């Protein structure tokens, strides 16, 4: 295509406003998603030159969209006589226009003042589509809204005015589109926590969305995972600000976790468990009080210990470490009696997660280098920490090369550990149905996600553990002693290697801070 030639691009760039106007004129004469696609491609290629006339371009795209939708509406009253092929083509053309607007917004991420002006053009379109319940365009509309909020990393008053419309859309038929809605809802929480934390109505609507999905018989586990992700976003970004929402989140997750066959897939199991882990990390005392109030402590913690090998992503492993160590930081006299005897097993579960964290981090860094086109093989760990050796230490020095044998060994270890936890917590292993999760019925663990971002990205798990152990030793000696007394020589050596890695990470951070 002509646009791929560098010389042609230079010529087109000098006349970009005129060229874009020609394309816009064509969209007013021919309703074709092909023309919209060409405009979108021009927006991507010349993103750095779009800012001066981006608002004018968006306004013309808006006018084109409303004209096309007017034509679609004119064909709707009498389906018997309507030209459905024409309606389909016009709807596709409308989709193309919306995608172009989304691309325009996303490519202006470095110009927030322009994006705020674009919101005044884009939001009325979103309002129109959601009010008219044009479900064929929901995907594109929520993608545009996500682009707007992500580009400016904040939620403007105009955006909050639209939140009520989004909620109404969800209550009407939007539950079927929760996957499309999730990125936008996530943005509202991530970048608008100042409002979420102080507005009870917003909190109530967010909780209603999460609860409705988790309790609905119209949706499957993918949609329930979306609800869990939204609950996680609320807890991670609202630490110390949304205490009233925590008991409800725990109850929604427990309704699945404490019923043997309620969860069918590994991804949903992980996300349901992470609701509890997020609650523990948010505030362990509140969370433990809720678990004790409903006598869920034994069942939930046994399930957590049993499922430690399901946490495959770096994010999952960090969250498991942060959630479980939060419990260990609670003063002994505030811990439920049913949990006190199980502290050594909880710490063993933490160590088990650490066992594979290093390799998971290295795999994620390799993925990042691949996506970013970097050939630098030096990870943040400098390839100095011998993860295989660390695994051998925790496994008692066994030399296992076959991956299936390793998985089998890990599974046996976790079942034994879960059984110990159940006994320590005063529960009956059979009653808790610890072996009900037949691996053959579960999918493979969650794959690492390059685009996954969260506040946990800034947390170094090794430094966190080192700080927690030091804090426990000085301020929570009873819990520290209970854990230390039950550490095997192999695990004691493994903890020491983790402390050494924490020291290395501190040096890396100090060097980076000096360079900045």
Coordinates of C-alpha atoms in Angstrom, one line a residue:
X1 CA 0.0 0.0 0.0
X2 CA 1.0 3.6 -0.7
X3 CA 1.1 4.5 3.0
X4 CA 3.9 2.0 3.6
X5 CA 6.3 3.7 1.3
X6 CA 8.5 6.2 3.3
X7 CA 8.6 8.8 0.5
X8 CA 4.9 8.6 0.0
X9 CA 4.4 9.0 3.8
X10 CA 6.4 12.2 3.8
X11 CA 4.3 13.6 1.0
X12 CA 1.1 12.6 2.6
X13 CA 2.2 14.1 5.9
X14 CA 2.6 17.5 4.4
X15 CA -1.0 17.4 3.2
X16 CA -2.5 15.3 6.0
X17 CA -5.5 17.6 6.8
X18 CA -6.6 17.7 3.2
X19 CA -6.1 14.0 2.7
X20 CA -8.2 13.2 5.9
X21 CA -10.9 15.6 4.7
X22 CA -11.2 13.6 1.4
X23 CA -11.6 10.4 3.3
X24 CA -14.3 12.0 5.5
X25 CA -16.1 13.3 2.5
X26 CA -16.1 9.7 1.1
X27 CA -17.6 8.3 4.3
X28 CA -20.5 10.8 3.9
X29 CA -21.1 9.5 0.4
X30 CA -20.3 5.8 0.9
X31 CA -21.1 3.9 4.1
X32 CA -18.2 1.5 4.1
X33 CA -16.2 0.0 6.9
X34 CA -13.3 -0.2 4.4
X35 CA -13.0 3.6 4.3
X36 CA -13.2 3.7 8.1
X37 CA -10.4 1.2 8.3
X38 CA -8.2 3.3 5.9
X39 CA -8.8 6.4 8.1
X40 CA -7.9 4.3 11.2
X41 CA -4.6 3.2 9.5
X42 CA -3.8 6.8 8.7
X43 CA -4.4 7.8 12.3
X44 CA -2.0 5.1 13.5
X45 CA 0.7 6.0 11.0
X46 CA 0.5 9.7 11.5
X47 CA -0.4 9.7 15.2
X48 CA 2.3 12.3 16.1
X49 CA 0.8 14.8 13.6
X50 CA -2.9 14.4 14.6
X51 CA -3.0 16.5 17.7
X52 CA -3.5 19.9 16.0
X53 CA -6.7 18.9 14.2
X54 CA -7.7 15.8 16.3
X55 CA -10.8 17.5 17.8
X56 CA -12.0 18.7 14.4
X57 CA -11.4 15.1 13.0
X58 CA -13.4 13.6 15.9
X59 CA -16.3 16.0 15.4
X60 CA -16.5 15.1 11.7
X61 CA -16.3 11.4 12.7
X62 CA -19.1 12.0 15.2
X63 CA -21.3 13.6 12.5
X64 CA -20.6 10.7 10.2
X65 CA -21.5 8.2 12.9
X66 CA -24.8 10.0 13.8
X67 CA -25.8 10.2 10.1
X68 CA -25.1 6.5 9.6
X69 CA -27.1 5.6 12.7
X70 CA -29.9 7.8 11.5
X71 CA -30.0 5.8 8.3
X72 CA -30.0 2.5 10.4
X73 CA -32.9 3.8 12.5
X74 CA -34.9 4.7 9.4
X75 CA -34.7 1.1 8.3
X76 CA -35.7 -0.4 11.7
X77 CA -39.5 0.4 12.0
X78 CA -40.5 -2.2 9.5
X79 CA -38.1 -5.1 9.3
X80 CA -40.3 -6.8 6.6
X81 CA -39.5 -4.0 4.1
X82 CA -36.1 -3.0 5.4
X83 CA -33.0 -3.8 3.4
X84 CA -31.2 -5.8 6.0
X85 CA -28.0 -6.1 3.9
X86 CA -27.9 -2.3 3.8
X87 CA -28.5 -2.1 7.5
X88 CA -25.7 -4.5 8.2
X89 CA -23.3 -2.6 6.0
X90 CA -24.2 0.7 7.7
X91 CA -23.8 -0.9 11.1
X92 CA -20.3 -2.1 10.1
X93 CA -19.5 1.3 8.8
X94 CA -20.6 2.8 12.2
X95 CA -18.3 0.2 14.0
X96 CA -15.4 1.3 11.8
X97 CA -16.0 5.0 12.7
X98 CA -16.0 4.1 16.4
X99 CA -12.8 2.1 16.1
X100 CA -11.2 5.0 14.3
X101 CA -12.2 7.4 17.1
X102 CA -10.8 4.9 19.6
X103 CA -7.5 4.7 17.7
X104 CA -7.3 8.5 17.6
X105 CA -7.8 8.8 21.3
X106 CA -5.3 6.1 22.1
X107 CA -2.6 7.6 20.0
X108 CA -3.0 10.9 21.8
X109 CA -2.1 9.4 25.2
X110 CA 0.8 11.9 25.5
X111 CA -1.6 14.9 25.0
X112 CA -4.1 14.7 27.9
X113 CA -5.4 18.3 27.2
X114 CA -6.4 17.2 23.7
X115 CA -8.0 14.0 25.0
X116 CA -10.1 16.0 27.5
X117 CA -11.5 17.9 24.5
X118 CA -12.1 14.7 22.7
X119 CA -14.2 13.5 25.6
X120 CA -16.7 16.2 24.9
X121 CA -17.1 14.7 21.4
X122 CA -16.9 11.0 22.3
X123 CA -19.0 10.8 25.5
X124 CA -22.3 11.9 23.8
X125 CA -21.8 9.1 21.3
X126 CA -21.4 6.6 24.1
X127 CA -24.4 8.1 25.8
X128 CA -26.5 7.6 22.7
X129 CA -25.4 4.0 22.1
X130 CA -26.0 3.0 25.7
X131 CA -29.3 4.8 26.0
X132 CA -30.6 3.3 22.8
X133 CA -29.2 -0.1 23.8
X134 CA -27.5 -0.7 20.5
X135 CA -25.7 -3.8 21.7
X136 CA -23.9 -4.4 18.4
X137 CA -21.8 -1.3 19.2
X138 CA -21.2 -2.0 22.9
X139 CA -17.7 -3.4 22.3
X140 CA -16.5 -0.4 20.3
X141 CA -18.1 2.1 22.7
X142 CA -16.5 0.6 25.8
X143 CA -13.2 0.4 24.0
X144 CA -13.4 4.1 23.3
X145 CA -14.2 4.9 26.9
X146 CA -11.3 2.7 28.0
X147 CA -9.0 4.6 25.7
X148 CA -10.2 8.0 27.0
X149 CA -9.7 7.1 30.7
X150 CA -6.4 5.2 30.1
X151 CA -5.0 8.0 28.0
X152 CA -5.4 10.7 30.7
X153 CA -5.1 8.3 33.8
X154 CA -7.9 10.2 35.5
X155 CA -11.7 10.3 35.6
X156 CA -13.1 13.7 34.6
X157 CA -16.4 15.1 35.8
X158 CA -17.8 14.4 32.3
X159 CA -16.7 10.7 32.7
X160 CA -18.4 10.4 36.1
X161 CA -21.6 11.9 34.6
X162 CA -21.5 8.9 32.2
X163 CA -21.0 6.4 34.9
X164 CA -24.7 6.4 35.8
X165 CA -25.5 5.5 32.2
X166 CA -23.0 2.7 32.2
X167 CA -24.6 1.3 35.4
X168 CA -28.1 1.6 33.9
X169 CA -26.9 -0.2 30.8
X170 CA -25.5 -3.0 33.0
X171 CA -28.8 -3.3 34.9
X172 CA -30.8 -3.5 31.6
X173 CA -28.8 -6.1 29.6
X174 CA -25.2 -5.3 30.2
X175 CA -24.5 -8.3 32.4
X176 CA -24.0 -10.2 29.2
X177 CA -21.3 -7.7 28.2
X178 CA -19.4 -7.6 31.5
X179 CA -16.2 -8.7 29.7
X180 CA -16.5 -5.7 27.4
X181 CA -17.3 -3.4 30.3
X182 CA -14.5 -4.5 32.6
X183 CA -11.6 -2.4 31.2
X184 CA -13.7 0.7 31.5
X185 CA -15.0 -0.1 35.0
X186 CA -11.4 -1.0 36.0
X187 CA -10.3 2.5 34.8
X188 CA -13.0 4.2 36.8
X189 CA -11.7 2.5 40.0
X190 CA -8.0 2.7 39.2
X191 CA -8.0 6.4 38.2
X192 CA -11.0 7.6 40.1
X193 CA -10.4 6.2 43.6
X194 CA -10.7 9.6 45.1
X195 CA -14.4 9.6 44.2
X196 CA -15.0 5.9 44.8
X197 CA -13.6 6.2 48.3
X198 CA -15.9 9.1 49.3
X199 CA -19.0 8.3 47.3
X200 CA -21.2 5.7 48.9
X201 CA -23.5 5.6 45.8
X202 CA -20.6 4.7 43.5
X203 CA -19.4 2.0 45.9
X204 CA -22.9 0.6 46.1
X205 CA -23.2 0.5 42.3
X206 CA -19.8 -1.2 41.9
X207 CA -20.6 -3.8 44.5
X208 CA -24.0 -4.4 42.8
X209 CA -22.3 -5.0 39.5
X210 CA -19.9 -7.5 41.1
X211 CA -22.6 -9.2 43.2
X212 CA -25.0 -9.5 40.3
X213 CA -22.4 -11.2 38.1
X214 CA -21.3 -13.6 40.8
X215 CA -24.9 -14.6 41.6
X216 CA -26.3 -14.7 38.1
X217 CA -27.3 -18.0 36.4
X218 CA -27.0 -16.2 33.0
X219 CA -23.3 -16.1 32.9
X220 CA -20.4 -18.5 33.1
X221 CA -17.1 -18.6 34.9
X222 CA -15.4 -16.2 32.5
X223 CA -17.9 -13.5 33.6
X224 CA -17.4 -14.4 37.2
X225 CA -13.7 -13.9 36.8
X226 CA -14.4 -10.4 35.5
X227 CA -16.3 -9.7 38.8
X228 CA -13.4 -11.0 40.8
X229 CA -10.9 -8.8 38.9
X230 CA -13.1 -5.8 39.5
X231 CA -13.2 -6.6 43.2
X232 CA -9.4 -6.9 43.2
X233 CA -9.0 -3.5 41.6
X234 CA -11.2 -2.0 44.3
X235 CA -9.2 -3.5 47.1
X236 CA -5.7 -2.9 45.6
X237 CA -6.4 0.7 44.7
X238 CA -8.6 1.5 47.7
X239 CA -6.5 0.1 50.6
X240 CA -7.8 1.6 53.8
X241 CA -10.6 3.5 52.1
X242 CA -13.3 0.9 51.3
X243 CA -13.6 -1.2 54.5
X244 CA -17.3 -1.6 54.2
X245 CA -17.0 -3.5 50.9
X246 CA -14.6 -6.1 52.1
X247 CA -17.1 -8.5 54.0
X248 CA -19.3 -8.6 50.9
X249 CA -16.4 -9.5 48.6
X250 CA -15.3 -12.3 50.9
X251 CA -18.9 -13.7 51.1
X252 CA -19.2 -13.8 47.3
X253 CA -15.9 -15.7 46.9
X254 CA -16.7 -18.1 49.8
X255 CA -20.0 -19.1 48.2
X256 CA -17.9 -20.8 45.5
X257 CA -14.8 -21.8 47.4
X258 CA -16.6 -23.7 50.2
X259 CA -18.7 -25.9 47.8
X260 CA -16.7 -28.8 46.5
X261 CA -17.9 -28.8 42.8
X262 CA -18.9 -25.1 42.5
X263 CA -15.7 -24.2 40.6
X264 CA -15.0 -26.0 37.3
X265 CA -11.8 -24.4 36.0
X266 CA -8.4 -23.4 37.3
X267 CA -8.7 -19.7 36.2
X268 CA -11.8 -19.1 38.2
X269 CA -10.4 -21.0 41.2
X270 CA -7.4 -18.7 41.1
X271 CA -9.5 -15.5 40.8
X272 CA -11.9 -16.6 43.6
X273 CA -9.0 -17.4 45.9
X274 CA -7.4 -14.1 45.0
X275 CA -10.5 -12.2 46.2
X276 CA -9.7 -13.6 49.7
X277 CA -6.0 -13.0 49.3
X278 CA -6.7 -9.4 48.3
X279 CA -8.9 -9.0 51.4
X280 CA -6.2 -10.4 53.6
X281 CA -3.6 -8.0 52.1
X282 CA -6.1 -5.1 52.4
X283 CA -6.8 -5.8 56.1
X284 CA -6.1 -9.2 57.7
X285 CA -8.0 -8.4 60.9
X286 CA -11.2 -7.4 59.1
X287 CA -10.9 -10.5 56.8
X288 CA -10.2 -12.9 59.7
X289 CA -13.1 -11.5 61.7
X290 CA -15.4 -12.2 58.7
X291 CA -14.1 -15.7 58.2
X292 CA -14.5 -16.5 61.9
X293 CA -18.0 -15.0 62.1
X294 CA -19.3 -17.4 59.5
X295 CA -16.9 -20.3 60.5
X296 CA -15.2 -20.2 57.2
X297 CA -11.6 -20.0 58.5
X298 CA -10.7 -23.7 58.3
X299 CA -12.2 -24.3 54.9
X300 CA -10.8 -21.1 53.2
X301 CA -7.2 -21.5 54.5
X302 CA -7.1 -25.2 53.7
X303 CA -8.2 -24.4 50.2
X304 CA -5.6 -21.8 49.9
X305 CA -2.8 -24.1 51.0
X306 CA -4.0 -26.9 48.8
X307 CA -4.2 -24.6 45.7
X308 CA -0.8 -22.9 46.1
X309 CA 0.5 -24.6 42.9
X310 CA -2.3 -23.0 40.9
X311 CA -0.7 -19.5 41.3
X312 CA 1.3 -19.5 38.1
X313 CA 1.7 -15.8 37.1
X314 CA 4.0 -13.4 38.8
X315 CA 1.0 -11.4 39.9
X316 CA -0.7 -14.5 41.4
X317 CA 2.5 -15.5 43.3
X318 CA 3.1 -12.0 44.7
X319 CA -0.5 -11.8 45.9
X320 CA -0.4 -15.2 47.6
X321 CA 2.8 -14.1 49.4
X322 CA 1.4 -10.7 50.4
X323 CA -1.9 -12.2 51.5
X324 CA -0.5 -15.0 53.6
X325 CA 2.3 -13.0 55.2
X326 CA -0.4 -10.4 56.1
X327 CA -1.9 -13.1 58.3
X328 CA 1.4 -13.8 59.9
X329 CA 1.9 -10.2 60.8
X330 CA -1.3 -10.2 63.0
X331 CA -0.5 -10.3 66.7
X332 CA -0.9 -13.7 68.2
X333 CA -3.6 -12.6 70.6
X334 CA -5.7 -11.3 67.7
X335 CA -5.4 -14.5 65.6
X336 CA -8.4 -16.8 65.7
X337 CA -7.7 -19.8 67.9
X338 CA -8.5 -22.1 65.0
X339 CA -5.7 -20.5 62.9
X340 CA -2.9 -20.4 65.5
X341 CA -2.0 -24.1 65.2
X342 CA -1.8 -23.8 61.4
X343 CA 0.8 -21.0 61.2
X344 CA 3.7 -23.2 60.3
X345 CA 1.7 -24.7 57.4
X346 CA 0.8 -21.2 56.2
X347 CA 4.5 -20.2 56.1
X348 CA 5.4 -23.4 54.3
X349 CA 2.8 -22.4 51.7
X350 CA 4.5 -19.1 51.4
X351 CA 7.9 -20.8 50.8
X352 CA 6.3 -23.1 48.3
X353 CA 5.2 -20.1 46.3
X354 CA 8.6 -18.5 46.5
X355 CA 10.1 -21.7 45.2
X356 CA 8.9 -20.9 41.6
X357 CA 8.7 -17.1 41.8
X358 CA 12.2 -16.5 40.4
X359 CA 11.6 -18.5 37.3
X360 CA 8.2 -16.9 36.8
X361 CA 9.8 -13.4 37.0
X362 CA 12.5 -14.4 34.5
X363 CA 9.8 -15.8 32.1
X364 CA 7.8 -12.6 32.4
X365 CA 10.9 -10.4 31.7
X366 CA 11.7 -12.6 28.7
X367 CA 8.1 -12.0 27.5
X368 CA 8.5 -8.2 28.0
X369 CA 11.8 -8.2 26.0
X370 CA 10.1 -10.1 23.2
X371 CA 7.1 -7.7 23.0
X372 CA 9.4 -4.6 23.3
X373 CA 11.9 -6.0 20.8
X374 CA 14.8 -6.0 23.3
X375 CA 17.6 -8.5 23.0
X376 CA 19.0 -7.7 26.5
X377 CA 19.1 -11.0 28.4
X378 CA 20.0 -9.5 31.7
X379 CA 17.1 -9.8 34.1
X380 CA 16.6 -7.8 37.3
X381 CA 18.1 -10.8 39.0
X382 CA 21.3 -10.8 36.9
X383 CA 20.9 -14.6 36.5
X384 CA 22.8 -14.9 39.8
X385 CA 20.2 -16.6 41.9
X386 CA 20.2 -20.4 41.4
X387 CA 16.5 -21.1 41.3
X388 CA 17.0 -24.8 40.5
X389 CA 19.1 -25.1 43.6
X390 CA 16.6 -23.3 45.7
X391 CA 13.9 -25.7 44.5
X392 CA 16.1 -28.6 45.4
X393 CA 16.5 -27.2 48.9
X394 CA 12.8 -27.0 49.4
X395 CA 12.2 -30.4 47.9
X396 CA 14.8 -31.9 50.1
X397 CA 17.6 -32.0 47.5
X398 CA 15.8 -34.3 45.0
X399 CA 17.1 -34.2 41.5
X400 CA 14.0 -34.3 39.3
X401 CA 14.3 -33.7 35.6
X402 CA 11.0 -34.9 34.3
X403 CA 8.4 -32.1 34.4
X404 CA 5.5 -34.5 35.0
X405 CA 7.3 -36.0 37.9
X406 CA 7.9 -32.6 39.4
X407 CA 4.2 -31.7 39.0
X408 CA 3.2 -35.0 40.7
X409 CA 5.7 -34.4 43.5
X410 CA 4.4 -30.8 44.0
X411 CA 0.8 -32.1 44.0
X412 CA 1.7 -34.7 46.6
X413 CA 3.5 -32.1 48.7
X414 CA 0.6 -29.7 48.7
X415 CA -2.0 -32.4 49.5
X416 CA 0.1 -33.5 52.5
X417 CA 0.6 -29.8 53.5
X418 CA -3.2 -29.2 53.1
X419 CA -3.9 -32.3 55.2
X420 CA -1.5 -31.0 57.9
X421 CA -3.2 -27.6 57.8
X422 CA -6.7 -29.2 58.0
X423 CA -5.6 -31.1 61.1
X424 CA -3.9 -28.1 62.6
X425 CA -6.9 -25.9 62.0
X426 CA -9.2 -28.5 63.6
X427 CA -10.9 -29.6 60.4
X428 CA -11.7 -33.0 58.9
X429 CA -9.9 -33.3 55.6
X430 CA -12.6 -35.5 54.1
X431 CA -15.3 -33.1 55.3
X432 CA -13.5 -30.3 53.5
X433 CA -13.3 -32.5 50.4
X434 CA -9.6 -31.5 49.8
X435 CA -9.2 -33.9 47.0
X436 CA -12.3 -32.8 45.1
X437 CA -10.2 -30.8 42.6
X438 CA -9.4 -33.4 40.1
X439 CA -6.6 -32.0 38.0
X440 CA -8.0 -33.8 34.9
X441 CA -11.1 -31.6 35.2
X442 CA -9.2 -28.4 35.5
X443 CA -7.5 -26.4 32.8
X444 CA -3.8 -25.5 32.7
X445 CA -2.7 -22.7 35.1
X446 CA -3.2 -19.1 33.9
X447 CA -0.7 -17.9 31.3
X448 CA 1.4 -14.8 32.0
X449 CA -0.3 -11.6 30.7
X450 CA 2.0 -9.0 29.2
X451 CA -0.6 -6.3 29.6
X452 CA -1.5 -7.0 33.2
X453 CA -0.7 -4.0 35.4
X454 CA -1.4 -3.5 39.1
X455 CA -0.1 -1.8 42.2
X456 CA 1.7 -5.0 43.0
X457 CA 4.1 -4.3 40.2
X458 CA 6.0 -2.0 42.5
X459 CA 6.2 -4.5 45.3
X460 CA 9.4 -6.7 45.6
X461 CA 8.3 -9.9 47.2
X462 CA 11.7 -10.8 48.5
X463 CA 12.2 -7.4 50.2
X464 CA 8.6 -7.6 51.5
X465 CA 9.3 -11.0 53.1
X466 CA 12.5 -9.8 54.7
X467 CA 10.7 -6.7 56.1
X468 CA 7.8 -8.9 57.4
X469 CA 10.1 -11.4 59.1
X470 CA 12.1 -8.5 60.8
X471 CA 8.8 -6.9 61.9
X472 CA 7.5 -10.2 63.3
X473 CA 10.8 -10.9 65.1
X474 CA 10.6 -7.5 66.9
X475 CA 6.9 -6.9 67.3
X476 CA 5.2 -10.3 67.0
X477 CA 7.6 -12.7 68.6
X478 CA 5.0 -15.3 69.5
X479 CA 4.1 -15.9 65.8
X480 CA 7.7 -15.7 64.7
X481 CA 8.8 -18.3 67.2
X482 CA 5.8 -20.6 66.3
X483 CA 7.0 -20.5 62.7
X484 CA 10.7 -20.8 63.4
X485 CA 10.3 -23.8 65.7
X486 CA 8.8 -25.9 62.9
X487 CA 11.2 -25.0 60.1
X488 CA 13.1 -27.9 58.7
X489 CA 16.9 -27.5 58.1
X490 CA 16.1 -27.4 54.4
X491 CA 13.5 -24.7 54.7
X492 CA 15.8 -22.7 57.1
X493 CA 18.4 -22.8 54.4
X494 CA 15.9 -21.7 51.8
X495 CA 14.7 -18.8 53.9
X496 CA 18.3 -17.7 54.2
X497 CA 18.7 -17.8 50.4
X498 CA 15.6 -15.6 50.1
X499 CA 17.1 -13.1 52.5
X500 CA 20.2 -13.0 50.4
X501 CA 18.1 -12.3 47.3
X502 CA 16.3 -9.5 49.1
X503 CA 19.6 -7.9 49.8
X504 CA 20.5 -8.1 46.2
X505 CA 17.2 -6.5 45.2
X506 CA 17.8 -3.7 47.6
X507 CA 21.1 -3.0 45.9
X508 CA 19.5 -3.1 42.5
X509 CA 16.9 -0.6 43.7
X510 CA 19.5 1.7 45.2
X511 CA 21.5 1.7 42.0
X512 CA 18.4 2.6 39.9
X513 CA 17.5 5.4 42.3
X514 CA 21.0 6.8 42.0
X515 CA 20.8 6.6 38.2
X516 CA 17.5 8.4 38.2

